[in-house]
C-alpha cells in the first residue's frame, strides 16, 4: 500500500502498518520468521512430525488388524451367513445401459443394434482362454484350485449365434447370454426330473422353454405374462442340459469363469414390447419373483419395423 500524501501530510498509520507486516514476516532484530525463532520452528516441526507419525502408525495398526481377519481366498461371511443367503442370481448380456433392461433395435438397421454387438463381444473377450488351463469338458471338471477354458467360438456356433449373423440380430433372432453369477461355496441341489420342477411351479410361472438335465441347474425363459407369452413363440438354448454340475462349487479358483447358457429368441412379435422372465431351477435356489428377484432376471425386447 502506497503512502498517502495530501498537502504535504503523510499518513503515518499506513507507514506503521507496512513496517509491522515487514517485521512479522522477518524481524532481523529478534531473528524471527513469521513470529517464530529458528529454535521455535524446530520444536514445533519435531512435535508435528511425531504427532502425525503416531497417527499414521495408529491407522496402519488398525488396517493390519482388520486385514488379519480376512482370507485371501474365501470371504469371511458366505453361505447362509452372507447377505446373498446362499442364493445365486442370474445375469443377462447384452445390457449396454446399466439403467435399462430394454433390448431395442430396428429390424434390418445394423446401426440400431451395434451397441448390443459391441457389448457381447466385450463380454466374450472375458472368456478368452487362460494359459495352462484345461478345456471345460466332462474329463476336466473345475477343481478346487483352478477353473477351465470355455470354447466360446464353439458355443456360439453350436447355438447359431456366431458373428456371421451378428449374434442373431441380423435375422431378428437375437441371442442373449444367461450368466449364473459367482457365489462362493454354493453347491446346487438339482431337481431329478422336469416333472419335479413343474410340480413346484407357482400359478403364474411357466416351463415351456428351458435348458435342463437331471443333476444340473436348470434355466427357463418365457413371457412375463399371458400376452408376452403369446408374443414369444420359440426359444432355443445351448447347451441344452442346463448349468453343468462340474462348475460347482466356486472357490475362487484361478481362471474360473461363470457358466453361461446362450438363449436364442427364434420368433418375437415385432412392433411390440415383449417382457421376458428367466429363472434358475434347483431345489436350493429361490426363484420367487419377489422384491429381491433372487434367481430371476427380467428384460424386454422391442424390435421395430423398418
XYZ file of N, CA, C and O in Angstrom, residues 10-208:
796
model
N 1.760 13.168 5.409
C 1.956 11.728 5.183
C 1.148 10.945 6.196
O 1.209 11.237 7.402
N 0.390 9.949 5.706
C -0.431 9.108 6.596
C 0.502 8.147 7.340
O 0.956 7.138 6.802
N 0.819 8.491 8.599
C 1.758 7.702 9.377
C 1.206 6.329 9.731
O 1.975 5.386 9.951
N -0.145 6.170 9.802
C -0.733 4.859 10.114
C -0.415 3.834 9.023
O -0.142 2.670 9.291
N -0.448 4.301 7.765
C -0.142 3.401 6.656
C 1.310 2.952 6.723
O 1.639 1.775 6.539
N 2.196 3.888 7.010
C 3.625 3.559 7.115
C 3.867 2.582 8.240
O 4.595 1.591 8.110
N 3.176 2.800 9.381
C 3.374 1.934 10.543
C 2.875 0.512 10.268
O 3.527 -0.453 10.642
N 1.703 0.395 9.594
C 1.178 -0.928 9.279
C 2.102 -1.679 8.332
O 2.322 -2.894 8.462
N 2.686 -0.960 7.373
C 3.593 -1.580 6.431
C 4.845 -2.089 7.135
O 5.317 -3.207 6.875
N 5.385 -1.316 8.055
C 6.568 -1.735 8.796
C 6.248 -2.912 9.706
O 7.058 -3.815 9.885
N 5.041 -2.921 10.270
C 4.629 -4.019 11.156
C 4.580 -5.335 10.385
O 5.031 -6.365 10.872
N 4.030 -5.347 9.164
C 3.971 -6.558 8.344
C 5.368 -7.030 7.966
O 5.657 -8.218 7.951
N 6.250 -6.114 7.663
C 7.621 -6.492 7.340
C 8.289 -7.160 8.531
O 8.973 -8.184 8.385
N 8.061 -6.600 9.724
C 8.657 -7.190 10.920
C 8.063 -8.554 11.228
O 8.760 -9.436 11.756
N 6.792 -8.749 10.923
C 6.165 -10.049 11.199
C 6.746 -11.129 10.278
O 7.035 -12.243 10.722
N 6.911 -10.777 9.000
C 7.461 -11.763 8.069
C 8.908 -12.077 8.428
O 9.284 -13.257 8.533
N 9.712 -11.064 8.622
C 11.097 -11.303 9.041
C 11.577 -10.123 9.867
O 11.636 -8.984 9.387
N 11.925 -10.418 11.118
C 12.415 -9.392 12.034
C 13.890 -9.670 12.287
O 14.255 -10.623 12.987
N 14.743 -8.834 11.689
C 16.186 -9.064 11.801
C 16.698 -8.782 13.216
O 17.689 -9.379 13.653
N 16.032 -7.878 13.930
C 16.471 -7.567 15.286
C 16.247 -8.748 16.222
O 17.102 -9.057 17.059
N 15.093 -9.382 16.117
C 14.771 -10.511 17.007
C 15.121 -11.867 16.386
O 15.052 -12.892 17.062
N 15.445 -11.845 15.093
C 15.783 -13.104 14.418
C 14.594 -14.035 14.267
O 14.744 -15.252 14.425
N 13.421 -13.487 13.960
C 12.201 -14.298 13.830
C 11.710 -14.297 12.386
O 11.896 -13.334 11.644
N 11.051 -15.405 12.033
C 10.383 -15.542 10.728
C 8.944 -15.962 10.996
O 8.689 -16.972 11.660
N 8.008 -15.135 10.526
C 6.588 -15.330 10.809
C 6.329 -15.448 12.309
O 5.521 -16.251 12.769
N 7.042 -14.635 13.064
C 6.798 -14.549 14.502
C 7.499 -15.589 15.332
O 7.329 -15.614 16.560
N 8.282 -16.503 14.737
C 8.953 -17.557 15.497
C 10.451 -17.546 15.202
O 10.856 -17.314 14.063
N 11.220 -17.890 16.235
C 12.655 -18.041 16.040
C 12.932 -19.399 15.394
O 12.053 -20.266 15.314
N 14.173 -19.584 14.976
C 14.543 -20.859 14.370
C 14.342 -22.025 15.323
O 13.864 -23.098 14.935
N 14.701 -21.839 16.609
C 14.519 -22.912 17.581
C 13.034 -23.220 17.796
O 12.650 -24.386 17.944
N 12.217 -22.185 17.774
C 10.768 -22.394 17.939
C 10.210 -23.187 16.776
O 9.400 -24.108 16.958
N 10.645 -22.846 15.552
C 10.192 -23.613 14.376
C 10.664 -25.057 14.453
O 9.943 -25.988 14.077
N 11.890 -25.281 14.940
C 12.400 -26.642 15.054
C 11.564 -27.454 16.037
O 11.205 -28.607 15.773
N 11.253 -26.853 17.187
C 10.469 -27.564 18.203
C 9.074 -27.922 17.690
O 8.610 -29.054 17.879
N 8.403 -26.967 17.066
C 7.046 -27.250 16.582
C 7.067 -28.232 15.414
O 6.163 -29.058 15.254
N 8.141 -28.157 14.594
C 8.268 -29.116 13.496
C 8.441 -30.536 14.008
O 7.822 -31.483 13.518
N 9.309 -30.697 15.031
C 9.516 -32.028 15.623
C 8.229 -32.534 16.260
O 7.885 -33.719 16.155
N 7.516 -31.631 16.945
C 6.252 -32.028 17.586
C 5.259 -32.584 16.562
O 4.696 -33.671 16.761
N 5.043 -31.834 15.478
C 4.062 -32.303 14.483
C 4.554 -33.532 13.733
O 3.756 -34.377 13.311
N 5.867 -33.665 13.544
C 6.400 -34.861 12.909
C 6.074 -36.097 13.750
O 5.604 -37.118 13.239
N 6.317 -35.984 15.081
C 5.995 -37.106 15.973
C 4.491 -37.337 16.041
O 4.010 -38.480 16.017
N 3.724 -36.255 16.095
C 2.270 -36.360 16.201
C 1.672 -37.094 14.996
O 0.900 -38.057 15.150
N 2.046 -36.681 13.785
C 1.491 -37.320 12.594
C 2.061 -38.718 12.383
O 1.376 -39.594 11.829
N 3.296 -38.934 12.819
C 3.845 -40.284 12.737
C 3.042 -41.237 13.619
O 2.775 -42.384 13.245
N 2.647 -40.768 14.789
C 1.806 -41.587 15.673
C 0.444 -41.850 15.050
O -0.101 -42.962 15.147
N -0.133 -40.833 14.398
C -1.422 -41.024 13.741
C -1.326 -42.058 12.616
O -2.186 -42.944 12.482
N -0.272 -41.942 11.799
C -0.075 -42.900 10.703
C 0.133 -44.303 11.263
O -0.420 -45.285 10.758
N 0.931 -44.410 12.328
C 1.164 -45.715 12.931
C -0.107 -46.322 13.498
O -0.353 -47.525 13.352
N -0.942 -45.504 14.128
C -2.216 -45.983 14.680
C -3.141 -46.462 13.556
O -3.747 -47.537 13.663
N -3.216 -45.688 12.507
C -4.067 -46.069 11.373
C -3.548 -47.347 10.710
O -4.326 -48.250 10.372
N -2.220 -47.441 10.538
C -1.638 -48.643 9.931
C -1.887 -49.861 10.813
O -2.155 -50.966 10.311
N -1.810 -49.680 12.133
C -2.081 -50.788 13.046
C -3.515 -51.272 12.942
O -3.775 -52.480 12.969
N -4.460 -50.336 12.806
C -5.863 -50.721 12.648
C -6.085 -51.466 11.338
O -6.827 -52.461 11.290
N -5.454 -50.980 10.241
C -5.580 -51.679 8.962
C -5.003 -53.090 9.044
O -5.584 -54.047 8.520
N -3.859 -53.217 9.706
C -3.250 -54.539 9.842
C -4.164 -55.473 10.628
O -4.343 -56.650 10.255
N -4.751 -54.965 11.705
C -5.669 -55.792 12.499
C -6.884 -56.197 11.675
O -7.360 -57.341 11.769
N -7.374 -55.270 10.843
C -8.535 -55.573 10.014
C -8.203 -56.630 8.958
O -8.923 -57.624 8.814
N -7.094 -56.423 8.235
C -6.742 -57.356 7.164
C -6.341 -58.727 7.703
O -6.423 -59.721 6.982
N -5.883 -58.779 8.944
C -5.522 -60.078 9.521
C -6.739 -60.957 9.736
O -6.613 -62.173 9.923
N -7.929 -60.372 9.732
C -9.155 -61.153 9.893
C -9.688 -61.665 8.560
O -10.665 -62.419 8.543
N -9.078 -61.256 7.435
C -9.573 -61.629 6.119
C -8.748 -62.769 5.531
O -7.553 -62.886 5.798
N -9.407 -63.566 4.708
C -8.750 -64.651 3.997
C -8.491 -64.214 2.567
O -9.313 -63.531 1.961
N -7.347 -64.606 2.008
C -7.008 -64.218 0.640
C -7.880 -64.913 -0.393
O -7.962 -64.463 -1.539
N -8.520 -66.000 -0.018
C -9.312 -66.772 -0.968
C -10.798 -66.718 -0.657
O -11.619 -66.402 -1.516
N -11.154 -67.015 0.567
C -12.570 -67.126 0.936
C -13.053 -65.867 1.640
O -12.318 -65.280 2.446
N -14.272 -65.412 1.348
C -14.838 -64.285 2.097
C -15.108 -64.693 3.540
O -15.288 -65.880 3.844
N -15.127 -63.727 4.428
C -15.348 -64.028 5.844
C -16.745 -64.583 6.071
O -16.941 -65.510 6.867
N -17.717 -64.005 5.386
C -19.090 -64.473 5.523
C -19.588 -64.965 4.172
O -19.544 -64.229 3.190
N -20.033 -66.178 4.108
C -20.618 -66.710 2.878
C -21.652 -67.758 3.257
O -21.821 -68.104 4.434
N -22.333 -68.251 2.236
C -23.420 -69.185 2.515
C -24.588 -68.488 3.176
O -24.904 -67.333 2.878
N -25.224 -69.130 4.127
C -26.404 -68.559 4.788
C -26.035 -67.368 5.654
O -26.913 -66.610 6.077
N -24.744 -67.184 5.948
C -24.316 -66.053 6.777
C -24.091 -64.779 5.970
O -23.831 -63.725 6.545
N -24.148 -64.863 4.641
C -23.918 -63.692 3.805
C -25.233 -63.007 3.474
O -26.322 -63.550 3.695
N -25.115 -61.808 2.918
C -26.316 -61.071 2.516
C -27.054 -61.776 1.380
O -28.261 -61.607 1.215
N -26.325 -62.559 0.580
C -26.948 -63.258 -0.541
C -27.684 -64.523 -0.114
O -28.395 -65.131 -0.914
N -27.497 -64.918 1.151
C -28.234 -66.068 1.701
C -28.038 -67.349 0.898
O -28.954 -68.159 0.773
N -26.854 -67.547 0.345
C -26.539 -68.762 -0.410
C -27.522 -68.995 -1.547
O -27.900 -70.135 -1.849
N -27.930 -67.890 -2.176
C -28.890 -67.984 -3.284
C -28.327 -67.240 -4.485
O -28.283 -66.006 -4.499
N -27.835 -67.942 -5.504
C -27.206 -67.268 -6.643
C -28.210 -66.494 -7.485
O -29.411 -66.788 -7.482
N -27.692 -65.527 -8.201
C -28.509 -64.726 -9.113
C -28.135 -65.071 -10.546
O -27.193 -65.807 -10.805
N -28.887 -64.522 -11.464
C -28.624 -64.752 -12.886
C -28.556 -63.403 -13.585
O -29.368 -62.505 -13.324
N -27.563 -63.250 -14.456
C -27.404 -62.009 -15.206
C -27.639 -62.246 -16.681
O -27.640 -63.380 -17.164
N -27.841 -61.164 -17.421
C -28.110 -61.267 -18.854
C -27.218 -60.291 -19.606
O -26.941 -59.186 -19.139
N -26.732 -60.713 -20.750
C -25.974 -59.881 -21.685
C -26.561 -60.090 -23.087
O -26.974 -61.206 -23.389
N -26.688 -59.045 -23.913
C -26.111 -57.704 -23.748
C -27.002 -56.810 -22.892
O -28.230 -56.939 -22.912
N -26.343 -55.915 -22.175
C -27.038 -54.926 -21.386
C -26.152 -53.694 -21.315
O -25.587 -53.357 -20.271
N -25.976 -52.986 -22.463
C -25.005 -51.886 -22.517
C -25.366 -50.701 -21.627
O -24.482 -49.941 -21.245
N -26.647 -50.534 -21.304
C -27.060 -49.436 -20.439
C -27.405 -50.005 -19.073
O -28.331 -50.818 -18.944
N -26.654 -49.580 -18.050
C -26.836 -50.170 -16.728
C -28.199 -49.823 -16.131
O -28.679 -50.520 -15.234
N -28.835 -48.752 -16.619
C -30.111 -48.338 -16.043
C -31.301 -48.753 -16.900
O -32.421 -48.277 -16.683
N -31.088 -49.642 -17.865
C -32.188 -50.083 -18.727
C -32.023 -51.563 -19.046
O -30.927 -52.038 -19.328
N -33.128 -52.301 -18.997
C -33.123 -53.719 -19.348
C -33.776 -53.957 -20.707
O -34.014 -55.105 -21.077
N -34.045 -52.887 -21.438
C -34.710 -52.997 -22.739
C -33.690 -53.217 -23.851
O -32.739 -52.455 -24.001
N -33.897 -54.277 -24.624
C -33.105 -54.529 -25.829
C -33.955 -54.071 -27.005
O -34.917 -54.734 -27.396
N -33.603 -52.936 -27.561
C -34.440 -52.307 -28.582
C -33.620 -52.006 -29.825
O -32.541 -51.417 -29.732
N -34.144 -52.399 -30.971
C -33.472 -52.084 -32.231
C -34.487 -52.145 -33.371
O -35.629 -52.598 -33.185
N -34.068 -51.680 -34.529
C -34.930 -51.677 -35.705
C -34.496 -52.784 -36.647
O -33.309 -52.914 -36.963
N -35.449 -53.569 -37.084
C -35.160 -54.694 -37.968
C -34.436 -54.224 -39.229
O -34.865 -53.282 -39.903
N -33.312 -54.880 -39.558
C -32.574 -54.562 -40.773
C -31.653 -53.371 -40.673
O -30.928 -53.079 -41.630
N -31.630 -52.671 -39.550
C -30.772 -51.487 -39.392
C -29.648 -51.838 -38.412
O -29.840 -51.809 -37.198
N -28.484 -52.136 -38.963
C -27.383 -52.616 -38.132
C -26.949 -51.588 -37.097
O -26.565 -51.944 -35.973
N -26.994 -50.332 -37.464
C -26.551 -49.291 -36.531
C -27.387 -49.286 -35.256
O -26.899 -48.875 -34.196
N -28.632 -49.739 -35.341
C -29.505 -49.712 -34.166
C -29.166 -50.809 -33.168
O -29.450 -50.687 -31.975
N -28.568 -51.920 -33.665
C -28.198 -52.978 -32.718
C -26.682 -53.122 -32.550
O -26.226 -54.049 -31.882
N -25.921 -52.201 -33.128
C -24.475 -52.240 -32.966
C -24.029 -52.189 -31.497
O -23.093 -52.903 -31.110
N -24.662 -51.359 -30.651
C -24.242 -51.354 -29.232
C -24.362 -52.721 -28.566
O -23.543 -53.066 -27.708
N -25.356 -53.505 -28.966
C -25.520 -54.835 -28.366
C -24.430 -55.788 -28.863
O -23.933 -56.622 -28.099
N -24.062 -55.657 -30.129
C -22.957 -56.469 -30.665
C -21.664 -56.134 -29.923
O -20.919 -57.032 -29.507
N -21.406 -54.842 -29.751
C -20.178 -54.416 -29.073
C -20.142 -54.945 -27.638
O -19.086 -55.386 -27.150
N -21.275 -54.894 -26.970
C -21.310 -55.334 -25.580
C -21.104 -56.841 -25.473
O -20.394 -57.328 -24.579
N -21.685 -57.591 -26.400
C -21.489 -59.039 -26.401
C -20.030 -59.398 -26.688
O -19.449 -60.275 -26.033
N -19.434 -58.726 -27.659
C -18.044 -59.036 -27.992
C -17.105 -58.704 -26.838
O -16.154 -59.442 -26.574
N -17.377 -57.606 -26.139
C -16.559 -57.269 -24.973
C -16.736 -58.323 -23.883
O -15.766 -58.692 -23.193
N -17.945 -58.831 -23.735
C -18.195 -59.863 -22.732
C -17.468 -61.158 -23.092
O -16.839 -61.797 -22.240
N -17.530 -61.556 -24.369
C -16.905 -62.812 -24.777
C -15.389 -62.762 -24.651
O -14.740 -63.804 -24.480
N -14.811 -61.568 -24.716
C -13.365 -61.447 -24.529
C -12.945 -61.879 -23.126
O -11.820 -62.335 -22.924
N -13.843 -61.719 -22.148
C -13.513 -62.136 -20.782
C -13.458 -63.654 -20.661
O -12.999 -64.180 -19.639
N -13.930 -64.358 -21.693
C -13.882 -65.816 -21.707
C -12.766 -66.332 -22.611
O -12.778 -67.504 -22.993
N -11.828 -65.455 -22.955
C -10.675 -65.885 -23.746
C -9.874 -66.912 -22.946
O -9.820 -66.849 -21.711
N -9.264 -67.882 -23.618
C -8.556 -68.955 -22.904
C -7.448 -68.424 -21.999
O -6.728 -67.489 -22.335
N -7.355 -69.031 -20.829
C -6.266 -68.747 -19.897
C -5.178 -69.800 -20.078
O -5.482 -71.001 -20.092
N -3.924 -69.391 -20.267
C -2.851 -70.374 -20.489
C -2.771 -71.409 -19.367
O -3.029 -71.107 -18.196
N -2.473 -72.631 -19.760
C -2.218 -73.751 -18.839
C -3.461 -74.270 -18.137
O -3.354 -75.062 -17.188
N -4.646 -73.844 -18.579
C -5.871 -74.399 -18.022
C -6.502 -75.354 -19.031
O -6.439 -75.124 -20.244
N -7.126 -76.444 -18.557
C -7.756 -77.394 -19.481
C -9.051 -76.824 -20.042
O -9.592 -75.833 -19.541
N -9.565 -77.451 -21.089
C -10.857 -77.075 -21.631
C -11.958 -77.623 -20.729
O -11.802 -78.648 -20.064
N -13.082 -76.913 -20.690
C -14.215 -77.345 -19.874
C -14.915 -78.516 -20.565
O -15.572 -78.336 -21.596
N -14.772 -79.705 -20.021
C -15.478 -80.875 -20.531
C -15.633 -81.878 -19.400
O -15.200 -81.643 -18.260
N -16.275 -82.988 -19.700
C -16.563 -83.965 -18.657
C -15.300 -84.523 -18.022
O -15.272 -84.868 -16.844
N -14.218 -84.631 -18.801
C -12.979 -85.174 -18.265
C -12.155 -84.128 -17.524
O -11.170 -84.462 -16.875
N -12.552 -82.856 -17.610
C -11.818 -81.781 -16.938
C -12.780 -80.881 -16.170
O -13.017 -79.727 -16.544
N -13.373 -81.395 -15.102
C -14.253 -80.550 -14.298
C -13.442 -79.502 -13.550
O -12.212 -79.597 -13.446
N -14.133 -78.517 -13.032
C -13.463 -77.480 -12.253
C -12.927 -78.104 -10.968
O -13.644 -78.806 -10.261
N -11.642 -77.868 -10.705
C -11.036 -78.403 -9.482
C -11.157 -77.380 -8.363
O -11.718 -76.295 -8.540
N -10.594 -77.706 -7.206
C -10.657 -76.786 -6.075
C -9.681 -75.629 -6.215
O -9.773 -74.652 -5.475
N -8.746 -75.742 -7.154
C -7.710 -74.708 -7.275
C -7.712 -73.971 -8.604
O -7.185 -72.860 -8.681
N -8.286 -74.566 -9.659
C -8.264 -73.895 -10.954
C -9.534 -74.169 -11.735
O -10.195 -75.191 -11.555
N -9.877 -73.190 -12.608
C -11.052 -73.329 -13.448
C -10.710 -74.035 -14.743
O -9.756 -74.816 -14.824
N -11.488 -73.735 -15.779
C -11.237 -74.341 -17.086
C -11.610 -73.336 -18.169
O -12.284 -72.336 -17.911
N -11.156 -73.601 -19.383
C -11.391 -72.699 -20.509
C -12.634 -73.099 -21.297
O -12.854 -74.279 -21.581
N -13.423 -72.107 -21.653
C -14.588 -72.322 -22.499
C -14.180 -72.250 -23.967
O -13.386 -71.383 -24.354
N -14.736 -73.104 -24.765
C -14.602 -72.986 -26.217
C -15.713 -72.049 -26.685
O -16.752 -72.479 -27.178
N -15.494 -70.745 -26.491
C -16.573 -69.787 -26.710
C -17.000 -69.746 -28.163
O -18.192 -69.600 -28.474
N -16.055 -69.906 -29.108
C -16.421 -69.926 -30.521
C -17.278 -71.151 -30.829
O -18.227 -71.072 -31.610
N -16.944 -72.277 -30.217
C -17.764 -73.473 -30.396
C -19.148 -73.303 -29.809
O -20.146 -73.751 -30.392
N -19.230 -72.627 -28.661
C -20.519 -72.329 -28.049
C -21.399 -71.529 -29.016
O -22.561 -71.866 -29.257
N -20.816 -70.458 -29.548
C -21.582 -69.561 -30.415
C -22.040 -70.275 -31.681
O -23.190 -70.117 -32.119
N -21.155 -71.060 -32.263
C -21.508 -71.770 -33.492
C -22.591 -72.802 -33.233
O -23.555 -72.915 -34.008
N -22.474 -73.551 -32.153
C -23.475 -74.576 -31.840
C -24.832 -73.960 -31.534
O -25.869 -74.563 -31.810
N -24.835 -72.769 -30.969
C -26.097 -72.110 -30.628
C -26.698 -71.363 -31.806
O -27.825 -70.866 -31.712
N -25.971 -71.263 -32.926
C -26.447 -70.462 -34.052
C -26.388 -68.982 -33.765
O -27.206 -68.209 -34.272
N -25.407 -68.602 -32.950
C -25.302 -67.208 -32.505
C -23.925 -66.629 -32.792
O -23.407 -65.827 -32.014
N -23.320 -67.045 -33.898
C -21.965 -66.586 -34.153
C -21.950 -65.198 -34.782
O -22.991 -64.587 -35.040
N -20.749 -64.704 -35.051
C -20.587 -63.333 -35.539
C -21.143 -63.134 -36.947
O -21.455 -62.008 -37.338
N -21.250 -64.214 -37.731
C -21.746 -64.085 -39.103
C -23.200 -63.612 -39.149
O -23.637 -63.029 -40.136
N -23.938 -63.847 -38.087
C -25.339 -63.405 -38.021
C -25.506 -62.235 -37.053
O -26.625 -61.921 -36.668
N -24.379 -61.617 -36.691
C -24.421 -60.537 -35.688
C -25.110 -61.013 -34.419
O -25.962 -60.334 -33.838
N -24.745 -62.228 -34.013
C -25.315 -62.846 -32.806
C -26.833 -62.931 -32.872
O -27.533 -62.777 -31.879
N -27.323 -63.216 -34.079
C -28.747 -63.410 -34.293
C -29.531 -62.150 -34.585
O -30.667 -62.222 -35.071
N -28.963 -60.981 -34.344
C -29.704 -59.731 -34.530
C -30.001 -59.485 -36.009
O -31.044 -58.908 -36.342
N -29.111 -59.906 -36.882
C -29.332 -59.702 -38.318
C -30.580 -60.442 -38.797
O -31.288 -59.974 -39.695
N -30.865 -61.590 -38.187
C -32.000 -62.416 -38.591
C -33.242 -62.171 -37.751
O -34.235 -62.887 -37.865
N -33.175 -61.153 -36.876
C -34.254 -60.900 -35.915
C -34.501 -62.110 -35.020
O -35.626 -62.391 -34.598
N -33.398 -62.817 -34.726
C -33.416 -63.928 -33.773
C -32.309 -63.668 -32.749
O -31.319 -64.394 -32.681
N -32.477 -62.618 -31.968
C -31.381 -62.178 -31.091
C -30.999 -63.233 -30.047
O -31.856 -63.949 -29.515
N -29.714 -63.304 -29.800
C -29.179 -64.211 -28.783
C -28.803 -63.407 -27.534
O -28.256 -62.307 -27.639
N -29.096 -63.956 -26.392
C -28.671 -63.353 -25.135
C -27.897 -64.401 -24.340
O -28.095 -65.608 -24.504
N -27.002 -63.908 -23.501
C -26.215 -64.776 -22.626
C -26.858 -64.760 -21.252
O -27.107 -63.693 -20.678
N -27.131 -65.941 -20.735
C -27.647 -66.079 -19.374
C -26.495 -66.574 -18.504
O -26.046 -67.714 -18.645
N -26.012 -65.705 -17.651
C -24.814 -65.996 -16.846
C -25.208 -66.214 -15.397
O -25.802 -65.343 -14.757
N -24.880 -67.388 -14.897
C -25.112 -67.666 -13.482
C -23.995 -67.032 -12.680
O -22.815 -67.327 -12.885
N -24.341 -66.135 -11.780
C -23.339 -65.360 -11.066
C -22.571 -66.210 -10.060
O -23.075 -67.207 -9.533
N -21.340 -65.783 -9.777
C -20.493 -66.488 -8.827
C -21.034 -66.323 -7.408
O -21.414 -65.220 -7.009
N -21.040 -67.413 -6.673
C -21.430 -67.377 -5.264
C -20.541 -68.376 -4.527
O -20.668 -69.587 -4.713
N -19.658 -67.841 -3.713
C -18.631 -68.671 -3.095
C -19.247 -69.810 -2.289
O -20.122 -69.615 -1.445
N -18.753 -71.032 -2.556
C -19.137 -72.200 -1.781
C -20.489 -72.801 -2.106
O -20.866 -73.819 -1.517
N -21.218 -72.188 -3.052
C -22.568 -72.692 -3.342
C -22.508 -74.016 -4.106
O -21.813 -74.141 -5.106
N -23.255 -74.986 -3.610
C -23.403 -76.262 -4.291
C -24.890 -76.525 -4.499
O -25.644 -76.639 -3.535
N -25.322 -76.584 -5.757
C -26.750 -76.753 -6.021
C -27.240 -78.151 -5.652
O -26.485 -79.122 -5.683
N -28.511 -78.199 -5.303
C -29.200 -79.478 -5.124
C -30.180 -79.588 -6.289
O -31.257 -78.989 -6.270
N -29.799 -80.300 -7.341
C -30.597 -80.279 -8.576
C -31.913 -81.042 -8.441
O -32.097 -81.895 -7.565
N -32.826 -80.713 -9.334
C -34.053 -81.495 -9.480
C -33.729 -82.796 -10.202
O -32.801 -82.871 -11.006
N -34.545 -83.807 -9.928
C -34.328 -85.116 -10.540
C -34.996 -85.257 -11.902
O -34.616 -86.124 -12.692
N -35.989 -84.410 -12.166
C -36.708 -84.534 -13.434
C -37.468 -83.251 -13.722
O -37.646 -82.401 -12.838
N -37.916 -83.112 -14.972
C -38.745 -81.968 -15.348
C -40.060 -81.973 -14.583
O -40.590 -80.916 -14.236
N -40.571 -83.161 -14.322
C -41.841 -83.263 -13.592
C -41.720 -82.674 -12.192
O -42.657 -82.033 -11.694
N -40.558 -82.856 -11.552
C -40.353 -82.285 -10.219
C -40.366 -80.762 -10.267
O -40.882 -80.097 -9.360
N -39.774 -80.189 -11.328
C -39.786 -78.730 -11.471
C -41.207 -78.234 -11.678
O -41.662 -77.289 -11.019
N -41.923 -78.865 -12.575
C -43.292 -78.426 -12.879
C -44.200 -78.548 -11.663
O -45.142 -77.768 -11.503
N -43.918 -79.512 -10.801
C -44.724 -79.665 -9.583
C -44.515 -78.499 -8.623
O -45.382 -78.212 -7.787
N -43.347 -77.810 -8.737
C -43.045 -76.680 -7.853
C -43.408 -75.326 -8.446
O -43.176 -74.290 -7.816
N -43.960 -75.302 -9.655
C -44.292 -74.032 -10.300
C -45.424 -73.328 -9.572
O -46.390 -73.956 -9.134
N -45.295 -72.000 -9.464
C -46.415 -71.193 -8.986
C -47.421 -71.011 -10.115
O -47.157 -71.324 -11.276
N -48.556 -70.458 -9.796
C -49.634 -70.347 -10.779
C -49.264 -69.464 -11.962
O -49.766 -69.658 -13.069
N -48.345 -68.469 -11.749
C -48.002 -67.551 -12.831
C -46.682 -67.926 -13.503
O -46.170 -67.172 -14.325
N -46.107 -69.076 -13.170
C -44.831 -69.486 -13.738
C -45.027 -70.526 -14.830
O -45.976 -71.322 -14.791
N -44.098 -70.501 -15.797
C -44.185 -71.405 -16.940
C -42.866 -72.143 -17.098
O -41.819 -71.674 -16.659
N -42.933 -73.299 -17.745
C -41.727 -74.081 -18.009
C -41.835 -74.636 -19.423
O -41.755 -75.832 -19.663
N -42.028 -73.699 -20.387
C -42.160 -74.108 -21.794
C -40.806 -74.207 -22.477
O -40.517 -75.183 -23.175
